[in-house]
Amino acid sequence: MADSVPVRCPTCRRENAFTPPTFPCACGAPLTMPVLRGGVPVEIHHRTWQASWVEVRCEVCGRQDEWPAPESGCACGTVVRVPVVPAPALPPANFPSSGQPAPKPTPPPAADPARALLRPAFRPVTIRTARDCVTAAEQYLKWLGYADVARTQERTASGVDLRGTGVVAQVDPTTHATKLREIECVWLNGLNDSAIAVFFSLAGYARDARTRADDLHIPLFVMDLTGTPQPVNDPADELIRYGAAGR
């Protein structure tokens, strides 16, 4: 797992620990987003498809491609885009004027199979609709170890979208910060099922909702348009660290 880095919220100035996401490169090696240390995070007011991607180069195979831009949520409800180290410019395909063939590039080092097997990378589900949000949350919970989690046939008045052995989850796909009432509803459903309650939000959380979730020890995640959940409180970090087996 990648080391966490400090990210300062531009709204409340609170410094939060942020773990850069890891994705699988086409070569099979895990690619961790190279967060720019000391970079200034930018608050997300309006999401655009173009701004949700960054260009990063794989250190193993040298492939340069676009990846989901890392995002982080703060306790105050602010969601920021975390800057990454700019990808190096690709050299022009010119040949020497002497007519001699261009030197061959040094081949990249081989991927370490043992390291790649330590932690399988989560494969996100691109979000285009509200239904995609639920699908992405479902896949993420399965990745955490809740193998039998599935969406409810019909969303109840309580708002539960996903159920599995030992877990219930609600997904808020709207562009408004999740409110306190929704946090308390999913918590009550967790109590009723003797299960952990988890919440996924596309637009972050209201301050009182975040505070209540911390008090109730409810894991909160923020999702971006690529379907990659990011933890925004300590219970979420613990759930990632230990998964379903640790509950």
CSV table of N, CA and C in Angstrom, one decimal, residues 3 16 69 72 83 111 113 116 132 173:
chain,number,residue,atom,x,y,z
A,3,ASP,N,2.4,5.0,0.7
A,3,ASP,CA,2.5,5.8,1.9
A,3,ASP,C,1.6,7.0,1.8
A,16,ASN,N,-4.8,16.8,6.3
A,16,ASN,CA,-5.3,15.5,6.3
A,16,ASN,C,-4.3,14.5,5.7
A,69,ALA,N,-7.6,11.4,-11.8
A,69,ALA,CA,-6.9,12.4,-10.9
A,69,ALA,C,-7.3,12.1,-9.5
A,72,SER,N,-9.3,14.1,-2.6
A,72,SER,CA,-9.3,13.9,-1.2
A,72,SER,C,-10.4,14.7,-0.5
A,83,PRO,N,-2.7,17.6,-6.6
A,83,PRO,CA,-1.8,17.6,-7.8
A,83,PRO,C,-0.8,16.5,-7.8
A,111,ALA,N,9.3,-5.9,-13.9
A,111,ALA,CA,8.4,-5.8,-12.8
A,111,ALA,C,8.7,-6.8,-11.7
A,113,PRO,N,7.4,-9.5,-9.5
A,113,PRO,CA,6.1,-10.2,-9.4
A,113,PRO,C,5.7,-10.3,-7.9
A,116,ALA,N,3.9,-7.2,-6.9
A,116,ALA,CA,2.6,-7.0,-7.5
A,116,ALA,C,1.5,-7.9,-6.9
A,132,ASP,N,-24.3,3.5,-12.1
A,132,ASP,CA,-22.9,3.2,-12.1
A,132,ASP,C,-22.2,3.5,-10.8
A,173,PRO,N,-25.5,9.5,-5.2
A,173,PRO,CA,-24.9,9.9,-6.5
A,173,PRO,C,-25.2,11.3,-6.9
